[in-house]
mmCIF file of N, CA and C in Angstrom:
data_model
loop_
_atom_site.group_PDB
_atom_site.id
_atom_site.type_symbol
_atom_site.label_atom_id
_atom_site.label_comp_id
_atom_site.label_asym_id
_atom_site.label_seq_id
_atom_site.Cartn_x
_atom_site.Cartn_y
_atom_site.Cartn_z
ATOM 1 N N MET A 501 21.559 8.665 -0.687
ATOM 2 C CA MET A 501 22.537 8.218 -1.751
ATOM 3 C C MET A 501 23.904 8.765 -1.572
ATOM 4 N N THR A 502 24.714 7.720 -2.047
ATOM 5 C CA THR A 502 26.281 8.124 -1.767
ATOM 6 C C THR A 502 26.811 8.810 -2.816
ATOM 7 N N ARG A 503 27.695 9.635 -2.644
ATOM 8 C CA ARG A 503 28.602 10.257 -3.803
ATOM 9 C C ARG A 503 29.629 9.321 -4.388
ATOM 10 N N ARG A 504 29.340 9.509 -5.855
ATOM 11 C CA ARG A 504 30.178 8.432 -6.757
ATOM 12 C C ARG A 504 31.563 9.122 -6.604
ATOM 13 N N ARG A 505 32.512 8.255 -6.600
ATOM 14 C CA ARG A 505 33.913 8.710 -6.810
ATOM 15 C C ARG A 505 34.210 8.895 -8.280
ATOM 16 N N GLY A 506 35.215 9.740 -8.578
ATOM 17 C CA GLY A 506 35.532 10.425 -9.717
ATOM 18 C C GLY A 506 36.188 9.031 -10.472
ATOM 19 N N ILE A 507 36.073 9.143 -11.881
ATOM 20 C CA ILE A 507 36.809 8.199 -12.617
ATOM 21 C C ILE A 507 38.185 8.449 -12.662
ATOM 22 N N MET A 508 38.544 9.747 -12.882
ATOM 23 C CA MET A 508 40.064 10.048 -12.659
ATOM 24 C C MET A 508 40.495 10.562 -11.356
ATOM 25 N N SER A 509 41.667 10.121 -10.909
ATOM 26 C CA SER A 509 42.204 10.552 -9.626
ATOM 27 C C SER A 509 42.551 12.127 -9.713
ATOM 28 N N ASP A 510 42.422 12.557 -8.786
ATOM 29 C CA ASP A 510 42.825 13.995 -8.611
ATOM 30 C C ASP A 510 44.458 14.289 -9.020
ATOM 31 N N ARG A 511 45.132 13.232 -8.502
ATOM 32 C CA ARG A 511 46.465 13.346 -9.016
ATOM 33 C C ARG A 511 46.855 13.465 -10.627
ATOM 34 N N LEU A 512 45.915 12.676 -11.039
ATOM 35 C CA LEU A 512 46.137 12.650 -12.767
ATOM 36 C C LEU A 512 45.599 14.006 -13.432
ATOM 37 N N LYS A 513 44.492 14.384 -12.750
ATOM 38 C CA LYS A 513 43.785 15.565 -13.121
ATOM 39 C C LYS A 513 44.973 16.714 -13.043
ATOM 40 N N TYR A 514 45.622 16.904 -11.827
ATOM 41 C CA TYR A 514 46.519 17.952 -11.685
ATOM 42 C C TYR A 514 47.855 17.653 -12.361
ATOM 43 N N GLU A 515 48.112 16.530 -12.948
ATOM 44 C CA GLU A 515 49.300 16.119 -13.635
ATOM 45 C C GLU A 515 48.955 16.702 -15.171
ATOM 46 N N LEU A 516 47.697 16.411 -15.474
ATOM 47 C CA LEU A 516 47.243 16.709 -17.043
ATOM 48 C C LEU A 516 47.268 18.263 -17.126
ATOM 49 N N ALA A 517 46.697 18.907 -15.883
ATOM 50 C CA ALA A 517 46.534 20.186 -16.017
ATOM 51 C C ALA A 517 47.926 21.037 -16.191
ATOM 52 N N ASP A 518 48.814 20.346 -15.310
ATOM 53 C CA ASP A 518 50.259 20.857 -15.553
ATOM 54 C C ASP A 518 50.904 20.876 -16.835
ATOM 55 N N GLU A 519 50.557 19.429 -17.517
ATOM 56 C CA GLU A 519 50.953 19.458 -18.741
ATOM 57 C C GLU A 519 50.547 20.238 -19.738
ATOM 58 N N LEU A 520 49.295 20.718 -19.463
ATOM 59 C CA LEU A 520 48.519 21.626 -20.603
ATOM 60 C C LEU A 520 48.534 22.953 -20.215
ATOM 61 N N GLY A 521 49.386 23.460 -19.148
ATOM 62 C CA GLY A 521 49.761 24.740 -18.836
ATOM 63 C C GLY A 521 48.490 25.380 -18.107
ATOM 64 N N PHE A 522 47.760 24.914 -17.315
ATOM 65 C CA PHE A 522 46.733 25.725 -16.582
ATOM 66 C C PHE A 522 46.568 25.284 -15.260
ATOM 67 N N SER A 523 47.655 24.637 -14.681
ATOM 68 C CA SER A 523 47.672 24.278 -13.225
ATOM 69 C C SER A 523 47.647 25.409 -12.334
ATOM 70 N N HIS A 524 48.196 26.406 -12.715
ATOM 71 C CA HIS A 524 48.036 27.717 -11.754
ATOM 72 C C HIS A 524 46.402 28.038 -11.507
ATOM 73 N N LYS A 525 45.632 27.720 -12.259
ATOM 74 C CA LYS A 525 44.234 27.969 -12.248
ATOM 75 C C LYS A 525 43.421 27.074 -11.226
ATOM 76 N N VAL A 526 44.075 26.000 -10.990
ATOM 77 C CA VAL A 526 43.572 24.797 -10.195
ATOM 78 C C VAL A 526 44.307 24.343 -8.932
ATOM 79 N N LYS A 527 45.452 25.126 -8.773
ATOM 80 C CA LYS A 527 46.346 24.792 -7.455
ATOM 81 C C LYS A 527 45.538 24.753 -6.282
ATOM 82 N N ASP A 528 44.476 25.710 -6.193
ATOM 83 C CA ASP A 528 43.840 25.885 -4.965
ATOM 84 C C ASP A 528 42.686 24.948 -4.772
ATOM 85 N N GLY A 529 42.457 23.856 -5.671
ATOM 86 C CA GLY A 529 41.456 22.761 -5.739
ATOM 87 C C GLY A 529 40.066 23.443 -6.304
ATOM 88 N N ASP A 530 40.227 24.524 -6.950
ATOM 89 C CA ASP A 530 38.810 25.055 -7.586
ATOM 90 C C ASP A 530 39.003 24.836 -9.055
ATOM 91 N N TRP A 531 38.238 23.726 -9.526
ATOM 92 C CA TRP A 531 38.173 23.374 -11.009
ATOM 93 C C TRP A 531 37.242 24.368 -11.787
ATOM 94 N N GLY A 532 36.515 25.059 -10.936
ATOM 95 C CA GLY A 532 35.649 26.035 -11.680
ATOM 96 C C GLY A 532 36.304 27.262 -12.418
ATOM 97 N N ASN A 533 37.439 27.389 -12.251
ATOM 98 C CA ASN A 533 38.217 28.477 -12.646
ATOM 99 C C ASN A 533 38.674 28.220 -14.066
ATOM 100 N N ILE A 534 38.488 26.889 -14.615
ATOM 101 C CA ILE A 534 39.093 26.796 -15.938
ATOM 102 C C ILE A 534 38.123 26.787 -16.918
ATOM 103 N N THR A 535 38.462 27.296 -18.198
ATOM 104 C CA THR A 535 37.411 27.360 -19.364
ATOM 105 C C THR A 535 36.969 25.844 -19.947
ATOM 106 N N THR A 536 35.808 26.018 -20.649
ATOM 107 C CA THR A 536 35.316 24.801 -21.089
ATOM 108 C C THR A 536 36.371 24.179 -22.157
ATOM 109 N N ARG A 537 37.126 25.187 -22.888
ATOM 110 C CA ARG A 537 38.102 24.291 -23.750
ATOM 111 C C ARG A 537 39.124 23.846 -22.927
ATOM 112 N N GLU A 538 39.740 24.347 -21.751
ATOM 113 C CA GLU A 538 40.581 23.764 -20.910
ATOM 114 C C GLU A 538 40.067 22.328 -20.328
ATOM 115 N N ALA A 539 38.981 22.337 -20.166
ATOM 116 C CA ALA A 539 38.185 20.991 -19.578
ATOM 117 C C ALA A 539 38.180 20.045 -20.533
ATOM 118 N N GLY A 540 37.801 20.572 -21.918
ATOM 119 C CA GLY A 540 37.845 19.490 -22.886
ATOM 120 C C GLY A 540 39.278 18.972 -23.173
ATOM 121 N N SER A 541 40.074 19.830 -23.257
ATOM 122 C CA SER A 541 41.632 19.298 -23.471
ATOM 123 C C SER A 541 41.981 18.337 -22.340
ATOM 124 N N LEU A 542 41.526 18.527 -21.047
ATOM 125 C CA LEU A 542 41.995 17.621 -19.991
ATOM 126 C C LEU A 542 41.240 16.472 -20.256
ATOM 127 N N VAL A 543 40.072 16.342 -20.564
ATOM 128 C CA VAL A 543 39.253 14.955 -20.986
ATOM 129 C C VAL A 543 40.033 14.162 -22.186
ATOM 130 N N ARG A 544 40.292 15.180 -23.275
ATOM 131 C CA ARG A 544 40.898 14.467 -24.239
ATOM 132 C C ARG A 544 42.252 13.977 -23.963
ATOM 133 N N ALA A 545 43.100 14.812 -23.121
ATOM 134 C CA ALA A 545 44.477 14.119 -22.875
ATOM 135 C C ALA A 545 44.196 12.900 -22.080
ATOM 136 N N ALA A 546 43.322 12.724 -21.088
ATOM 137 C CA ALA A 546 43.189 11.714 -20.270
ATOM 138 C C ALA A 546 42.714 10.603 -21.096
ATOM 139 N N ILE A 547 42.022 10.479 -22.035
ATOM 140 C CA ILE A 547 41.496 9.532 -23.022
ATOM 141 C C ILE A 547 42.549 9.098 -23.673
ATOM 142 N N GLU A 548 43.373 10.039 -24.414
ATOM 143 C CA GLU A 548 44.547 9.617 -24.992
ATOM 144 C C GLU A 548 45.573 8.940 -24.132
ATOM 145 N N ARG A 549 45.733 9.137 -22.982
ATOM 146 C CA ARG A 549 46.575 8.558 -22.068
ATOM 147 C C ARG A 549 45.963 7.075 -21.617
ATOM 148 N N ALA A 550 44.993 6.954 -21.583
ATOM 149 C CA ALA A 550 44.116 5.487 -21.298
ATOM 150 C C ALA A 550 44.098 4.622 -22.484
ATOM 151 N N GLU A 551 43.902 5.244 -23.651
ATOM 152 C CA GLU A 551 44.100 4.690 -24.864
ATOM 153 C C GLU A 551 45.650 3.978 -25.097
ATOM 154 N N LYS A 552 46.416 4.894 -24.856
ATOM 155 C CA LYS A 552 47.909 4.464 -24.834
ATOM 156 C C LYS A 552 48.309 3.213 -23.864
ATOM 157 N N LEU A 553 47.755 3.629 -22.781
ATOM 158 C CA LEU A 553 48.150 2.326 -21.651
ATOM 159 C C LEU A 553 47.409 1.167 -22.063
ATOM 160 N N MET A 554 46.149 1.251 -22.464
ATOM 161 C CA MET A 554 45.598 -0.039 -22.996
ATOM 162 C C MET A 554 46.306 -0.696 -24.206
ATOM 163 N N SER A 555 46.707 0.078 -25.022
ATOM 164 C CA SER A 555 47.350 -0.629 -26.198
ATOM 165 C C SER A 555 48.742 -1.293 -25.816
ATOM 166 N N GLN A 556 49.315 -0.497 -24.864
ATOM 167 C CA GLN A 556 50.704 -1.178 -24.240
ATOM 168 C C GLN A 556 50.343 -2.574 -23.403
ATOM 169 N N ARG A 557 49.303 -2.503 -22.882
ATOM 170 C CA ARG A 557 48.791 -3.653 -22.189
ATOM 171 C C ARG A 557 48.453 -4.905 -22.979
ATOM 172 N N GLU A 558 47.826 -4.574 -24.037
ATOM 173 C CA GLU A 558 47.416 -5.527 -25.043
ATOM 174 C C GLU A 558 48.659 -6.184 -25.673
ATOM 175 N N ALA A 559 49.754 -5.134 -26.081
ATOM 176 C CA ALA A 559 50.896 -5.672 -26.646
ATOM 177 C C ALA A 559 51.726 -6.610 -25.884
ATOM 178 N N GLY A 560 51.670 -6.308 -24.359
ATOM 179 C CA GLY A 560 52.400 -7.130 -23.739
ATOM 180 C C GLY A 560 53.887 -6.753 -23.574
ATOM 181 N N PRO A 561 54.523 -7.434 -22.764
ATOM 182 C CA PRO A 561 56.030 -7.134 -22.640
ATOM 183 C C PRO A 561 56.727 -7.584 -23.874
ATOM 184 N N GLY A 562 57.768 -7.002 -24.197
ATOM 185 C CA GLY A 562 58.687 -7.442 -25.247
ATOM 186 C C GLY A 562 58.360 -6.669 -26.486
#
């Protein structure tokens, strides 16, 4: 069985972690150091960003 690629890029995850203030916990690539609350905040921020991007695409240029 092949390993599935993640939905979120690592770049986006690190960017969101930085915005949310816990990038110091994941700078070595170990996402096991974050709390459940931080993980939830990361997912929530990713969803908000995706929804914003989708609404901008629907509105179109102009």
